[in-house]
PDB file of C-alpha atoms in Angstrom:
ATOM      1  CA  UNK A   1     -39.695  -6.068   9.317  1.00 74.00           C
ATOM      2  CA  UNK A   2     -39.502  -3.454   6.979  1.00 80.00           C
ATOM      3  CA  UNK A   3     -36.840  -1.674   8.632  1.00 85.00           C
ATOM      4  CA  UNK A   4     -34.865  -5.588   8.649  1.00 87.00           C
ATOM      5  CA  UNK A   5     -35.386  -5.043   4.660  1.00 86.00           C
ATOM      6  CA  UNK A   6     -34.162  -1.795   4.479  1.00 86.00           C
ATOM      7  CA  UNK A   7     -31.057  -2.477   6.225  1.00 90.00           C
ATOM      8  CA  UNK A   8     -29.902  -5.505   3.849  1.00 92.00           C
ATOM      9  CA  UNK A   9     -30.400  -3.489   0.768  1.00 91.00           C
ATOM     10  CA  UNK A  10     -28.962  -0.340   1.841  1.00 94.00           C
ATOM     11  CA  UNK A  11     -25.771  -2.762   3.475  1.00 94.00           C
ATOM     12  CA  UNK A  12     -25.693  -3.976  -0.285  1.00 95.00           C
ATOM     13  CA  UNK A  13     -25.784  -0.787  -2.002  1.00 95.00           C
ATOM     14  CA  UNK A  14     -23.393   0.865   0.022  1.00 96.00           C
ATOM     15  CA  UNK A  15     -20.889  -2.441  -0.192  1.00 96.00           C
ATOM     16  CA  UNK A  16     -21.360  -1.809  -3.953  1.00 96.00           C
ATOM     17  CA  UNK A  17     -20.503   1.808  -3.474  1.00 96.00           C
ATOM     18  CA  UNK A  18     -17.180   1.626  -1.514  1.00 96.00           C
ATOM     19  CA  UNK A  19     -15.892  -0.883  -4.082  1.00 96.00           C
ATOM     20  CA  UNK A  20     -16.269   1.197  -6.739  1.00 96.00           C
ATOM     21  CA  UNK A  21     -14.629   4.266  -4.807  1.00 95.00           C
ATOM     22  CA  UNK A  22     -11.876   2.313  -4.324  1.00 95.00           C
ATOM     23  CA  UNK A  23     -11.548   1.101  -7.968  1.00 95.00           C
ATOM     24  CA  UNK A  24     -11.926   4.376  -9.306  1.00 95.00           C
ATOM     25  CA  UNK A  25     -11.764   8.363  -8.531  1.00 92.00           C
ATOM     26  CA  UNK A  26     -15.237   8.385  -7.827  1.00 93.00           C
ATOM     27  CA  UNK A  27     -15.970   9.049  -3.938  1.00 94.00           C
ATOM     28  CA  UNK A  28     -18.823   7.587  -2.003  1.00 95.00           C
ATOM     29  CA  UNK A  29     -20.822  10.324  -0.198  1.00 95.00           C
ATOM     30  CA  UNK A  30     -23.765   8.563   0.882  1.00 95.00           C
ATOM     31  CA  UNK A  31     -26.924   6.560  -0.098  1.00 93.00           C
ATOM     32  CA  UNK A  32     -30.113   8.245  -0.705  1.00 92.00           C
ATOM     33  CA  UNK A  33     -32.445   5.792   0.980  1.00 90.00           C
ATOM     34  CA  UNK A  34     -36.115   7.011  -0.549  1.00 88.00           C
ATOM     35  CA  UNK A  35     -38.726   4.513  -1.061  1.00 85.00           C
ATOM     36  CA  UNK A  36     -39.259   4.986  -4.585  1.00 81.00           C
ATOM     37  CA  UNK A  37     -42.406   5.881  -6.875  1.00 87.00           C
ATOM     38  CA  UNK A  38     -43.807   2.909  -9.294  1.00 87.00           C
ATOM     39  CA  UNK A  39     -44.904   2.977 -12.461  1.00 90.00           C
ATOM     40  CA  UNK A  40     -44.986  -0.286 -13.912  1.00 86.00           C
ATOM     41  CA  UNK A  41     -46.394  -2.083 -10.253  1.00 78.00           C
ATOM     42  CA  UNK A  42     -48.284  -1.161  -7.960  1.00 76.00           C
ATOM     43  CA  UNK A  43     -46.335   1.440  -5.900  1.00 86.00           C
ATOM     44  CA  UNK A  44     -46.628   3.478  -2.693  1.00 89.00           C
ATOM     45  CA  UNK A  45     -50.619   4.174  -2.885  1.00 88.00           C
ATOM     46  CA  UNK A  46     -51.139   0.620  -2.744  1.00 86.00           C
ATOM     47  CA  UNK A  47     -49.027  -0.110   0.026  1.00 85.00           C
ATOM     48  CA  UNK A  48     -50.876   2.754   1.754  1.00 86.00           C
ATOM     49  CA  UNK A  49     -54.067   1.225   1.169  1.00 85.00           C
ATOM     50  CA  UNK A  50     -52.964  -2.312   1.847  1.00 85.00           C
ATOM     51  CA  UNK A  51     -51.606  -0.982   5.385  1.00 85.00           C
ATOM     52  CA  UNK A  52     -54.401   0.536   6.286  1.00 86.00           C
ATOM     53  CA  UNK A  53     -57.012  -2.296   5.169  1.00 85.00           C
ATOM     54  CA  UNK A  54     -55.066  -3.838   7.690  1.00 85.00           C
ATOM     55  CA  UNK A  55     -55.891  -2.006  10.383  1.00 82.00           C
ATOM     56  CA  UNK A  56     -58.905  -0.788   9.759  1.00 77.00           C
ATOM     57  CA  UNK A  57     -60.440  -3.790   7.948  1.00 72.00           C
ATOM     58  CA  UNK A  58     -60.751  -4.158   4.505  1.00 66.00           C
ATOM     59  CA  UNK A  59     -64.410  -3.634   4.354  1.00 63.00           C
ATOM     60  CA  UNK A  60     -64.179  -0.641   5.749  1.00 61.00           C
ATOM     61  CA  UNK A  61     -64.297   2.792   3.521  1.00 64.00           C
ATOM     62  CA  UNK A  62     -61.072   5.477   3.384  1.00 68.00           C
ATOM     63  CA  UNK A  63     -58.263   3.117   2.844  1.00 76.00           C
ATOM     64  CA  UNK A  64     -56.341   5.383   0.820  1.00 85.00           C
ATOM     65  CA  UNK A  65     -53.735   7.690   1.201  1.00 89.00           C
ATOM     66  CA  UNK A  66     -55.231  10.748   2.802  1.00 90.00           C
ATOM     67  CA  UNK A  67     -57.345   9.064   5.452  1.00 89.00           C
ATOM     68  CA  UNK A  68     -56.504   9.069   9.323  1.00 89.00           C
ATOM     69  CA  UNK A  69     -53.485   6.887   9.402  1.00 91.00           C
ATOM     70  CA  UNK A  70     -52.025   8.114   6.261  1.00 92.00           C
ATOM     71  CA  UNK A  71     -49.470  10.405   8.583  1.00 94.00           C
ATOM     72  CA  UNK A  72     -48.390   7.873  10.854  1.00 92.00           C
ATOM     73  CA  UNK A  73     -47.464   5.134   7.564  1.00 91.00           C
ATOM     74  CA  UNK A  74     -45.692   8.009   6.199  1.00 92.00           C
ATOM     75  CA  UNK A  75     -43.281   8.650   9.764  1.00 92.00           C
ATOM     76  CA  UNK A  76     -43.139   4.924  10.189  1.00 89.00           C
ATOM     77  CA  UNK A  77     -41.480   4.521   6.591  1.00 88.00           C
ATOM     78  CA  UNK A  78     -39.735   7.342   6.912  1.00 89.00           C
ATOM     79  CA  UNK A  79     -38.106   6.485  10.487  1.00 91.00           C
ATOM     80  CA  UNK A  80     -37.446   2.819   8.878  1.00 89.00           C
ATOM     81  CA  UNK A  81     -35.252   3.615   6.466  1.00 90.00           C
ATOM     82  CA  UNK A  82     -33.521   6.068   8.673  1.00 91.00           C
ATOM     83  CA  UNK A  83     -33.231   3.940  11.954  1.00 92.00           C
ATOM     84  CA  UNK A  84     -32.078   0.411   9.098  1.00 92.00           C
ATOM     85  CA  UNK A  85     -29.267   2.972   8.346  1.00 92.00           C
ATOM     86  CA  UNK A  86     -28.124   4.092  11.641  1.00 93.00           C
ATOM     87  CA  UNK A  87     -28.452   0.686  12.590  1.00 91.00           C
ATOM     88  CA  UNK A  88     -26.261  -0.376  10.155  1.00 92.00           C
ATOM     89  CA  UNK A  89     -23.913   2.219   9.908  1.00 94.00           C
ATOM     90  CA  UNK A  90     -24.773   3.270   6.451  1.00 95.00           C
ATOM     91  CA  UNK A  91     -24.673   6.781   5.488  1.00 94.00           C
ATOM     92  CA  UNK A  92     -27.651   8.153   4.403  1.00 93.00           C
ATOM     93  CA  UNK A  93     -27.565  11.547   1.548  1.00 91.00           C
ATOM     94  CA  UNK A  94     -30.445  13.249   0.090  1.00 86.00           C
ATOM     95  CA  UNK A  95     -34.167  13.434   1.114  1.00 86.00           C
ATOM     96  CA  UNK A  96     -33.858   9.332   1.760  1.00 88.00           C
ATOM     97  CA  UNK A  97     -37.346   9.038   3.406  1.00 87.00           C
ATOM     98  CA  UNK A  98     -40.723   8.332   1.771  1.00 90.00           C
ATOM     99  CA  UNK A  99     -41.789  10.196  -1.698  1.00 90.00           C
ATOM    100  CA  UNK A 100     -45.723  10.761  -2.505  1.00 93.00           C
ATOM    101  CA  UNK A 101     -45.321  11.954  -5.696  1.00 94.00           C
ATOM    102  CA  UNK A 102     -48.878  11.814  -7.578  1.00 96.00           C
ATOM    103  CA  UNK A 103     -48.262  11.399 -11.229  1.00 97.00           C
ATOM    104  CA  UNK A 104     -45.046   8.954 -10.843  1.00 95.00           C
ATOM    105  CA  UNK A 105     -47.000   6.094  -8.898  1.00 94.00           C
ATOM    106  CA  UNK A 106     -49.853   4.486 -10.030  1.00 93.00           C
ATOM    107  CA  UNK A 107     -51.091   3.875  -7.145  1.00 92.00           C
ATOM    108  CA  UNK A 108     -50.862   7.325  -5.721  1.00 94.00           C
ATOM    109  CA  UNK A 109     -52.364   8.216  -9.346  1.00 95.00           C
ATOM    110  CA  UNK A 110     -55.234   5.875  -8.856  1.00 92.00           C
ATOM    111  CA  UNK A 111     -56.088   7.624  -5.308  1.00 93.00           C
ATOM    112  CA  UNK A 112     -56.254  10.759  -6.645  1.00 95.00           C
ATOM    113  CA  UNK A 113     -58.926  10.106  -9.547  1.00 96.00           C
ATOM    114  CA  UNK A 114     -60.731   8.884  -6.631  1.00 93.00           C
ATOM    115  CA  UNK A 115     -60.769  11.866  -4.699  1.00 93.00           C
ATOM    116  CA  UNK A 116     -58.773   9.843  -1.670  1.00 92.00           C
ATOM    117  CA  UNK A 117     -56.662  12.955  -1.345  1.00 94.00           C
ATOM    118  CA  UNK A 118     -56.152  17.075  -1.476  1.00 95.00           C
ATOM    119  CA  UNK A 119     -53.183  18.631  -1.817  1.00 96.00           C
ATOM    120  CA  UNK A 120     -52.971  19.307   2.504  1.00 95.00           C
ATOM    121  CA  UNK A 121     -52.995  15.959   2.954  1.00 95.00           C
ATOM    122  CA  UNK A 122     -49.919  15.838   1.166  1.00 95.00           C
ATOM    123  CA  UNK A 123     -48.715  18.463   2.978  1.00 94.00           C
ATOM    124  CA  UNK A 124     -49.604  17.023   6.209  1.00 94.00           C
ATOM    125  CA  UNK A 125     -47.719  13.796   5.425  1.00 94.00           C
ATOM    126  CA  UNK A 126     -44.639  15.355   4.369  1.00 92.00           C
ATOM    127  CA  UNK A 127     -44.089  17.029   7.755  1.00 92.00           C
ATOM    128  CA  UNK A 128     -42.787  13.265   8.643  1.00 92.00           C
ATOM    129  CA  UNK A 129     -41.704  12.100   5.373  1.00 87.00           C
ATOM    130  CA  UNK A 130     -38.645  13.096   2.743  1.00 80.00           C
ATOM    131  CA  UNK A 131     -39.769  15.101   0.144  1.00 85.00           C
ATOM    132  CA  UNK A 132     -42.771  17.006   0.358  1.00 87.00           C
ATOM    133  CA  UNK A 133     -45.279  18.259  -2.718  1.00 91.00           C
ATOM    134  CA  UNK A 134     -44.435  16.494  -5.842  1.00 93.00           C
ATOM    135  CA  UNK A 135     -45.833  15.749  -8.859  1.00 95.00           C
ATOM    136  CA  UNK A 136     -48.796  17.037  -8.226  1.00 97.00           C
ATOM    137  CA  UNK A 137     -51.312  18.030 -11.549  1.00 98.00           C
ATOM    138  CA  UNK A 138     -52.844  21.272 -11.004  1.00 97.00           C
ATOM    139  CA  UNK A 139     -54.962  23.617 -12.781  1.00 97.00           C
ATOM    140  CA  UNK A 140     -53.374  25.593 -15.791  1.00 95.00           C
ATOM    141  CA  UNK A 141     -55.114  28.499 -14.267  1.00 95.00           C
ATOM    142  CA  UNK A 142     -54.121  28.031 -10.690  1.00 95.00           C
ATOM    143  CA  UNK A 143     -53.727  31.533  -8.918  1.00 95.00           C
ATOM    144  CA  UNK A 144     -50.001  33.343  -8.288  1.00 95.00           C
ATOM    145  CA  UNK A 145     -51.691  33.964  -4.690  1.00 97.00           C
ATOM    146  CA  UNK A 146     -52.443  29.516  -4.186  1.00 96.00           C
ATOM    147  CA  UNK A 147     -49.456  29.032  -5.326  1.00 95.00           C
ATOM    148  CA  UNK A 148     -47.505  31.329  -3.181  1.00 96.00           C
ATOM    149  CA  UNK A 149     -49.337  30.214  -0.091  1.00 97.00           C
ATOM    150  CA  UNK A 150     -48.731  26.558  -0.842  1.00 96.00           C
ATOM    151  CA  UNK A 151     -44.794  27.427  -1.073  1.00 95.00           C
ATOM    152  CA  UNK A 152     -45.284  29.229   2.197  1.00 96.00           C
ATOM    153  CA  UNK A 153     -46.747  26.149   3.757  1.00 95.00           C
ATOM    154  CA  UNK A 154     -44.129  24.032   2.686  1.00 94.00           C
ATOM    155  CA  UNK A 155     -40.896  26.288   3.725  1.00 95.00           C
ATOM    156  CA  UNK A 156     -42.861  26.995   7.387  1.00 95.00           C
ATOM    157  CA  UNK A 157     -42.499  23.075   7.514  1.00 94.00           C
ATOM    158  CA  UNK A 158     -39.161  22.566   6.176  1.00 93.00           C
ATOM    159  CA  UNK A 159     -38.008  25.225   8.311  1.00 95.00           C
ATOM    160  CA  UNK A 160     -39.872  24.091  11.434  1.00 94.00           C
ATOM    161  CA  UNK A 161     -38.440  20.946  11.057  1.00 91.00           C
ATOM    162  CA  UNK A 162     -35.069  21.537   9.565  1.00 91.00           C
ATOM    163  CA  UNK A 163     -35.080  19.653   6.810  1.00 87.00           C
ATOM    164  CA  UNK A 164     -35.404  20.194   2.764  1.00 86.00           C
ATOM    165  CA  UNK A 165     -38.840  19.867   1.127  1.00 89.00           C
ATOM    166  CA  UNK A 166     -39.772  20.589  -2.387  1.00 89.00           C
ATOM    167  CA  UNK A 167     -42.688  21.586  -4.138  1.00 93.00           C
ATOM    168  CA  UNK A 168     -43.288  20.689  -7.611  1.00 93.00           C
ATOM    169  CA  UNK A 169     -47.231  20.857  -8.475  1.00 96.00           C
ATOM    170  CA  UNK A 170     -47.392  20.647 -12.434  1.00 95.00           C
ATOM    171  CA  UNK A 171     -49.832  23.592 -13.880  1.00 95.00           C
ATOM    172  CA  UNK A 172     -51.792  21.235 -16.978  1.00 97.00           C
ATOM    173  CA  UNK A 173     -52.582  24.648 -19.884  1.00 95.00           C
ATOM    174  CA  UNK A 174     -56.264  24.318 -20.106  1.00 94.00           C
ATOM    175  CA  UNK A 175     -56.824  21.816 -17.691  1.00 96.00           C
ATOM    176  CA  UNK A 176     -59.650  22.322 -15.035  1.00 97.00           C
ATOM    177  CA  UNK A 177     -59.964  21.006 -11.326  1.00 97.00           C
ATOM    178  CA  UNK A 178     -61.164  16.952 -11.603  1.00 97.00           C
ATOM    179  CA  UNK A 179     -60.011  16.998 -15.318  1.00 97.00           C
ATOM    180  CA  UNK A 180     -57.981  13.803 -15.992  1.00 98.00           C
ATOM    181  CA  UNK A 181     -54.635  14.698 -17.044  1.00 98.00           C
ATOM    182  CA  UNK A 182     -53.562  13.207 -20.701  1.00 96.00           C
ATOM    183  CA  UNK A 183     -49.291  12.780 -20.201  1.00 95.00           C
ATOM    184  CA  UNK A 184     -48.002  10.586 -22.805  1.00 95.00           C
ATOM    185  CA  UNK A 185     -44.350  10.569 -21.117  1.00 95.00           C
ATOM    186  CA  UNK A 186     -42.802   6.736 -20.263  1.00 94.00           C
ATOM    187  CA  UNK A 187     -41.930   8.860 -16.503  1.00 95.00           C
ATOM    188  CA  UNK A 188     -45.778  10.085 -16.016  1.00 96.00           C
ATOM    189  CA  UNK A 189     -48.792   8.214 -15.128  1.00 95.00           C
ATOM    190  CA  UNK A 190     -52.597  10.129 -15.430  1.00 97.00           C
ATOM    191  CA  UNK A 191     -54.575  11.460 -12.639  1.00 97.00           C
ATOM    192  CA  UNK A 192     -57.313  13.803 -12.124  1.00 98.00           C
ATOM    193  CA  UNK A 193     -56.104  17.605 -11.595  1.00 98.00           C
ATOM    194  CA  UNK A 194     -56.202  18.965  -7.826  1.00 97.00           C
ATOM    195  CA  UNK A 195     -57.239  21.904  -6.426  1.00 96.00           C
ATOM    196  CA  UNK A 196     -54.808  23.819  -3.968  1.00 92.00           C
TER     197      UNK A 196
END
């Protein structure tokens, strides 16, 4: 089913597109298909969580992102929005797969205060998903040597896999490991500060 979404809206999108290339000088180049951070709902964690309440039960502790399962909802969103493109011949540009950026979904946000996550499970999901580390709040202190070793990890698995990857962690000045960050930016939510 959600693949059956993705391919209406990217159909519509990409209908949009071509008429304004051929209105204009603009030329269409693609559609980049991401599934999209929230801020003002309830966003990607919560879908997470509501997926896997559903098949572990909801009673049932480590529903959040960065429990076992958390890899396999990230390739299945991934491969939907991919395999509703190919399937409807829409052409697909950018990362367009699934983003897990921490401070830019509440959801996401609200696992990491509670400790649902670490930055490797992050990691670990974006071997299957589009975009990798991102927007992740980390200690203003954080060591040249984590750091480097975290962009190591991620350019072994964008070049393992062929395919681009980011990594934008977000040193906080003065901010410790489990501090709550204090944004005050319309494009930021607040989450606790992670260790790499």
């Amino acid at each position: 089913k959600l693949k059956d979404l993705y391919c209406k809206y990217l159909v519509l999108v990409q209908d949009a597109c071509l008429i304004v290339e051929t209105e204009s000088e603009f030329r269409y180049a693609g559609i980049d298909g991401s599934m999209n951070p929230s801020l003002s709902g309830s966003g990607i964690g919560s879908a997470f969580h509501n997926l896997l309440a559903c098949v572990k039960g909801k009673e049932q502790r480590g529903n959040d992102i960065g429990s076992t399962g958390s890899v396999a909802i990230s390739y299945i969103i991934t491969n939907s929005i991919r395999s509703a493109a190919e399937n409807a011949n829409v052409q697909l540009t950018g990362y367009s797969g699934l983003m897990l950026p921490q401070l830019e979904d509440k959801g996401l946000a609200a696992a990491g205060v509670k400790g649902a996550f670490k930055v490797s499970d992050l990691l670990l999901c974006s071997a299957v998903c589009g975009v990798g580390i991102d927007t992740v709040p980390v200690a203003g202190d954080v060591s040249q040597e984590n750091l480097a070793l975290l962009l190591l990890d991620m350019h072994c698995l964008a070049s393992k896999w062929s395919k681009p990857l980011s990594c934008r962690v977000m040193p906080v000045p003065q901010g410790r490991v489990g501090d709550m960050t204090s944004f005050n930016s319309p494009y930021l939510t607040n989450s606790k500060i992670m260790d790499i």
